[in-house]
mmCIF file of C-alpha atoms in Angstrom:
data_model
loop_
_atom_site.group_PDB
_atom_site.id
_atom_site.type_symbol
_atom_site.label_atom_id
_atom_site.label_comp_id
_atom_site.label_asym_id
_atom_site.label_seq_id
_atom_site.Cartn_x
_atom_site.Cartn_y
_atom_site.Cartn_z
ATOM 1 C CA MET R 16 0.123 0.007 0.126
ATOM 2 C CA GLN R 17 1.144 3.249 -1.327
ATOM 3 C CA ARG R 18 1.787 5.863 1.804
ATOM 4 C CA SER R 19 1.428 9.134 0.948
ATOM 5 C CA LEU R 20 1.099 12.790 3.176
ATOM 6 C CA LYS R 21 -2.018 15.351 1.560
ATOM 7 C CA VAL R 22 -2.175 18.838 2.873
ATOM 8 C CA CYS R 23 -4.614 21.352 2.901
ATOM 9 C CA ALA R 24 -3.512 25.027 2.164
ATOM 10 C CA THR R 25 -4.711 28.466 1.408
ATOM 11 C CA GLY R 26 -3.247 31.316 -0.213
ATOM 12 C CA VAL R 27 -4.461 34.558 -0.092
ATOM 13 C CA PHE R 28 -3.573 37.833 -1.960
ATOM 14 C CA SER R 29 -4.264 41.454 -1.046
ATOM 15 C CA ALA R 30 -4.474 44.394 -3.269
ATOM 16 C CA ALA R 31 -6.259 48.273 -3.110
ATOM 17 C CA PRO R 32 -9.046 48.127 -5.759
ATOM 18 C CA ASP R 33 -8.597 49.566 -8.731
ATOM 19 C CA LEU R 34 -12.294 49.779 -10.406
ATOM 20 C CA ILE R 35 -15.287 51.421 -9.500
ATOM 21 C CA ARG R 36 -18.312 49.168 -10.558
ATOM 22 C CA ALA R 37 -21.074 52.015 -11.105
ATOM 23 C CA SER R 38 -25.086 50.778 -11.333
ATOM 24 C CA VAL R 39 -27.707 53.418 -12.138
ATOM 25 C CA LYS R 40 -31.686 52.883 -12.903
ATOM 26 C CA LEU R 41 -33.841 55.138 -14.500
ATOM 27 C CA SER R 42 -37.773 54.814 -13.925
ATOM 28 C CA GLY R 43 -40.581 56.881 -13.757
ATOM 29 C CA VAL R 44 -44.457 56.735 -14.383
ATOM 30 C CA ARG R 45 -46.014 57.421 -17.451
ATOM 31 C CA GLU R 46 -50.312 57.703 -17.974
ATOM 32 C CA THR R 47 -49.624 55.440 -21.274
ATOM 33 C CA TYR R 48 -47.399 52.784 -22.428
ATOM 34 C CA GLU R 49 -46.429 54.432 -25.556
ATOM 35 C CA LYS R 50 -45.033 57.827 -23.164
ATOM 36 C CA ALA R 51 -43.356 55.240 -21.238
ATOM 37 C CA ALA R 52 -41.561 53.737 -23.788
ATOM 38 C CA GLU R 53 -40.939 57.333 -25.313
ATOM 39 C CA ASP R 54 -39.439 58.678 -21.695
ATOM 40 C CA PHE R 55 -37.530 54.897 -21.465
ATOM 41 C CA LYS R 56 -35.584 55.878 -24.881
ATOM 42 C CA ASN R 57 -35.665 59.658 -23.879
ATOM 43 C CA SER R 58 -33.972 59.339 -20.345
ATOM 44 C CA PHE R 59 -31.469 57.220 -21.799
ATOM 45 C CA ASP R 60 -30.255 59.455 -24.253
ATOM 46 C CA LEU R 61 -30.182 62.583 -21.686
ATOM 47 C CA LEU R 62 -27.868 60.690 -19.702
ATOM 48 C CA VAL R 63 -25.259 59.625 -22.405
ATOM 49 C CA GLU R 64 -25.739 62.820 -23.589
ATOM 50 C CA ALA R 65 -24.622 64.433 -20.199
ATOM 51 C CA ALA R 66 -21.892 61.579 -20.059
ATOM 52 C CA GLY R 67 -20.375 62.991 -22.561
ATOM 53 C CA ASP R 68 -17.170 60.583 -23.107
ATOM 54 C CA GLU R 69 -15.892 60.648 -19.626
ATOM 55 C CA PHE R 70 -18.899 57.445 -19.118
ATOM 56 C CA SER R 71 -20.139 54.461 -21.074
ATOM 57 C CA PHE R 72 -23.291 52.861 -20.181
ATOM 58 C CA LYS R 73 -24.545 49.303 -20.601
ATOM 59 C CA THR R 74 -27.828 48.164 -20.497
ATOM 60 C CA ALA R 75 -27.916 45.223 -17.634
ATOM 61 C CA ASP R 76 -31.936 45.139 -16.917
ATOM 62 C CA PHE R 77 -35.075 46.765 -18.609
ATOM 63 C CA PHE R 78 -38.655 46.482 -18.406
ATOM 64 C CA ILE R 79 -41.837 48.096 -18.532
ATOM 65 C CA ASN R 80 -44.872 47.272 -16.929
ATOM 66 C CA ALA R 81 -48.219 48.185 -15.534
ATOM 67 C CA HIS R 82 -48.327 49.458 -12.280
ATOM 68 C CA TYR R 83 -50.728 49.226 -9.677
ATOM 69 C CA THR R 84 -50.589 50.926 -6.245
ATOM 70 C CA ASP R 85 -52.826 48.761 -2.900
ATOM 71 C CA GLU R 86 -55.766 51.015 -2.044
ATOM 72 C CA ARG R 87 -57.950 49.745 1.279
ATOM 73 C CA ASP R 88 -61.394 51.494 0.719
ATOM 74 C CA ARG R 89 -63.853 52.381 3.825
ATOM 75 C CA ASN R 90 -64.283 48.885 4.804
ATOM 76 C CA ASN R 91 -61.255 48.044 4.912
ATOM 77 C CA ALA R 92 -60.500 46.248 1.743
ATOM 78 C CA TRP R 93 -57.801 46.483 -0.188
ATOM 79 C CA SER R 94 -57.569 46.848 -4.026
ATOM 80 C CA LYS R 95 -55.349 47.027 -6.560
ATOM 81 C CA LYS R 96 -55.661 50.763 -8.781
ATOM 82 C CA PHE R 97 -54.137 51.155 -11.696
ATOM 83 C CA GLU R 98 -51.402 54.332 -11.630
ATOM 84 C CA GLY R 99 -49.675 53.870 -15.228
ATOM 85 C CA TYR R 100 -46.837 52.461 -17.089
ATOM 86 C CA MET R 101 -43.921 52.070 -15.262
ATOM 87 C CA PHE R 102 -40.270 52.302 -17.240
ATOM 88 C CA SER R 103 -37.177 50.668 -15.448
ATOM 89 C CA HIS R 104 -33.834 50.733 -17.281
ATOM 90 C CA THR R 105 -30.570 49.458 -14.484
ATOM 91 C CA LEU R 106 -27.641 50.404 -16.239
ATOM 92 C CA CYS R 107 -23.820 49.931 -15.244
ATOM 93 C CA CYS R 108 -20.391 51.984 -15.946
ATOM 94 C CA GLU R 109 -16.923 50.806 -14.795
ATOM 95 C CA PHE R 110 -13.840 53.676 -14.507
ATOM 96 C CA GLY R 111 -11.226 53.201 -12.790
ATOM 97 C CA PHE R 112 -10.643 53.985 -8.976
ATOM 98 C CA ASP R 113 -10.410 57.693 -8.957
ATOM 99 C CA THR R 114 -12.134 59.729 -5.973
ATOM 100 C CA ALA R 115 -12.862 62.335 -8.086
ATOM 101 C CA LYS R 116 -14.055 61.325 -11.516
ATOM 102 C CA LEU R 117 -16.267 59.614 -8.713
ATOM 103 C CA GLY R 118 -17.356 62.449 -7.611
ATOM 104 C CA ARG R 119 -18.227 63.884 -11.560
ATOM 105 C CA PHE R 120 -20.172 60.601 -12.448
ATOM 106 C CA VAL R 121 -22.407 61.535 -9.260
ATOM 107 C CA SER R 122 -23.018 64.876 -10.888
ATOM 108 C CA VAL R 123 -23.723 63.707 -13.867
ATOM 109 C CA LEU R 124 -26.262 61.701 -12.627
ATOM 110 C CA SER R 125 -27.919 65.140 -10.522
ATOM 111 C CA ARG R 126 -28.499 66.110 -13.811
ATOM 112 C CA CYS R 127 -31.167 63.676 -15.150
ATOM 113 C CA GLU R 128 -34.177 63.434 -13.588
ATOM 114 C CA CYS R 129 -34.961 60.331 -14.232
ATOM 115 C CA VAL R 130 -32.162 59.271 -12.511
ATOM 116 C CA ASP R 131 -34.119 57.043 -9.209
ATOM 117 C CA SER R 132 -30.747 55.336 -7.651
ATOM 118 C CA PHE R 133 -27.433 54.260 -8.216
ATOM 119 C CA GLY R 134 -24.705 53.032 -6.288
ATOM 120 C CA PHE R 135 -20.946 51.766 -6.547
ATOM 121 C CA ASP R 136 -18.412 49.050 -5.324
ATOM 122 C CA TYR R 137 -15.345 48.492 -5.694
ATOM 123 C CA ALA R 138 -13.084 45.678 -7.694
ATOM 124 C CA LEU R 139 -9.771 44.567 -9.373
ATOM 125 C CA SER R 140 -9.472 44.748 -12.538
ATOM 126 C CA ASP R 141 -7.733 42.028 -12.912
ATOM 127 C CA LEU R 142 -9.614 39.484 -11.056
ATOM 128 C CA GLU R 143 -7.925 36.427 -13.002
ATOM 129 C CA LYS R 144 -4.613 37.363 -11.861
ATOM 130 C CA ALA R 145 -5.586 37.755 -8.199
ATOM 131 C CA THR R 146 -6.640 34.579 -8.226
ATOM 132 C CA ASP R 147 -3.640 33.406 -10.030
ATOM 133 C CA SER R 148 -1.297 34.886 -7.214
ATOM 134 C CA ALA R 149 -3.995 33.090 -4.191
ATOM 135 C CA CYS R 150 -3.747 29.574 -5.957
ATOM 136 C CA ALA R 151 0.008 29.697 -6.102
ATOM 137 C CA GLN R 152 0.472 31.488 -1.991
ATOM 138 C CA ALA R 153 -2.129 28.109 -1.605
ATOM 139 C CA VAL R 154 0.359 25.532 -3.488
ATOM 140 C CA ARG R 155 3.426 27.074 -1.654
ATOM 141 C CA ASN R 156 1.577 27.369 1.838
ATOM 142 C CA ALA R 157 0.781 23.320 0.985
ATOM 143 C CA THR R 158 4.123 22.251 0.227
ATOM 144 C CA ALA R 159 5.925 23.917 3.619
ATOM 145 C CA LYS R 160 3.688 22.363 4.867
ATOM 146 C CA ALA R 161 4.022 19.360 4.181
ATOM 147 C CA GLU R 162 8.062 19.901 4.273
ATOM 148 C CA THR R 163 7.549 20.358 7.938
ATOM 149 C CA LEU R 164 5.481 17.532 8.285
ATOM 150 C CA ALA R 165 7.734 15.001 6.906
ATOM 151 C CA ASP R 166 10.796 16.178 8.468
ATOM 152 C CA ALA R 167 8.761 16.046 11.722
ATOM 153 C CA ALA R 168 8.021 12.133 11.047
ATOM 154 C CA GLY R 169 11.327 11.080 9.611
ATOM 155 C CA VAL R 170 10.506 10.684 6.165
ATOM 156 C CA GLY R 171 10.614 12.203 2.767
ATOM 157 C CA LEU R 172 8.213 13.413 0.144
ATOM 158 C CA GLY R 173 8.017 11.490 -3.526
ATOM 159 C CA GLU R 174 6.090 13.098 -6.431
ATOM 160 C CA ILE R 175 2.873 14.858 -5.683
ATOM 161 C CA VAL R 176 -0.073 12.366 -6.341
ATOM 162 C CA SER R 177 -2.811 14.278 -6.722
ATOM 163 C CA VAL R 178 -4.184 18.327 -7.074
ATOM 164 C CA ASP R 179 -7.521 19.147 -5.646
ATOM 165 C CA PHE R 180 -8.688 22.730 -6.111
ATOM 166 C CA ARG R 181 -12.318 24.438 -6.620
ATOM 167 C CA ALA R 182 -12.534 27.997 -7.828
ATOM 168 C CA SER R 183 -13.619 29.866 -4.930
ATOM 169 C CA ALA R 184 -17.106 31.698 -5.178
ATOM 170 C CA ARG R 185 -16.624 35.127 -6.134
ATOM 171 C CA ASN R 186 -19.062 37.720 -4.332
ATOM 172 C CA VAL R 187 -20.609 39.477 -7.232
ATOM 173 C CA GLY R 188 -23.891 40.640 -6.342
ATOM 174 C CA ALA R 189 -25.357 44.362 -6.722
ATOM 175 C CA ALA R 190 -23.672 47.630 -5.681
ATOM 176 C CA ARG R 191 -25.316 49.321 -2.579
ATOM 177 C CA MET R 192 -28.411 51.453 -4.433
ATOM 178 C CA TYR R 193 -28.797 55.341 -2.690
ATOM 179 C CA LYS R 194 -32.133 57.448 -3.734
ATOM 180 C CA MET R 195 -30.558 60.550 -5.801
ATOM 181 C CA ASN R 196 -32.918 62.466 -3.365
ATOM 182 C CA ASP R 197 -30.410 61.224 -0.295
ATOM 183 C CA ARG R 198 -28.331 64.061 -0.193
ATOM 184 C CA ALA R 199 -26.179 62.597 2.113
ATOM 185 C CA ALA R 200 -25.246 59.542 -0.621
ATOM 186 C CA VAL R 201 -24.275 62.064 -2.609
ATOM 187 C CA MET R 202 -22.394 64.228 -1.609
ATOM 188 C CA SER R 203 -20.006 61.120 0.031
ATOM 189 C CA ALA R 204 -19.426 59.956 -3.331
ATOM 190 C CA SER R 205 -17.564 62.922 -3.754
ATOM 191 C CA LEU R 206 -15.441 62.334 -1.055
ATOM 192 C CA GLU R 207 -12.154 61.742 -0.633
ATOM 193 C CA ILE R 208 -12.624 58.117 0.558
ATOM 194 C CA SER R 209 -9.656 55.307 0.925
ATOM 195 C CA PRO R 210 -11.126 51.885 1.024
ATOM 196 C CA SER R 211 -9.978 48.693 2.360
ATOM 197 C CA ASP R 212 -7.724 46.650 0.013
ATOM 198 C CA LEU R 213 -9.639 43.594 -1.569
ATOM 199 C CA THR R 214 -8.833 39.683 -0.490
ATOM 200 C CA ILE R 215 -8.892 36.393 -2.190
ATOM 201 C CA ALA R 216 -8.591 33.454 -0.650
ATOM 202 C CA GLU R 217 -8.259 30.062 -2.776
ATOM 203 C CA THR R 218 -7.620 26.559 -1.150
ATOM 204 C CA VAL R 219 -5.252 23.841 -2.805
ATOM 205 C CA GLU R 220 -5.150 19.880 -1.413
ATOM 206 C CA ILE R 221 -1.817 18.023 -2.291
ATOM 207 C CA ALA R 222 -1.178 14.711 -1.952
ATOM 208 C CA TRP R 223 2.555 13.273 -2.280
ATOM 209 C CA GLU R 224 3.797 10.068 -2.115
ATOM 210 C CA LEU R 225 6.012 9.362 1.083
ATOM 211 C CA ILE R 226 9.456 8.205 0.806
#
């Protein structure tokens, strides 16, 4: 029976974010479907015009649906009241980490009345490189630990028998959204901020033949 040593180790890579990911939601309620569709297009055109060449937007989600509100009558019974047609257009925009540019981005949004809310978070532009660095560190950590264990047990490490790696789940959830009428949120986006480093952790399991 072949003797083996299996070690599980984690590697970590940390770096300051160099990318800002922003989300913008345009929305409104209009009396007719045609008017909602028209303003759906006009609101996007106005945003693109205000952004100029500095910011580029891509659509993440959109819809135009009948909009109802809940209404309670004198008998305390609830019913649906038709209010019109709601258009909603969610867009995303990415740019290099720059707080001054983030301030200009929010200023652009403030000039477009159909902007309902916005949000942003921080990321690494080269996530693959960060992941590879964490994986390489995990392998080095596993090897160092295996050598320590083998030396303590009075045995030697032979060839690698197996390597098991499962990529960690990435947190790609939506950015926290702020209403455009939230003055505190709008103002905070223009402040000089220093976000904490982003950390990527990967785990490997390696088995060596013992000699």
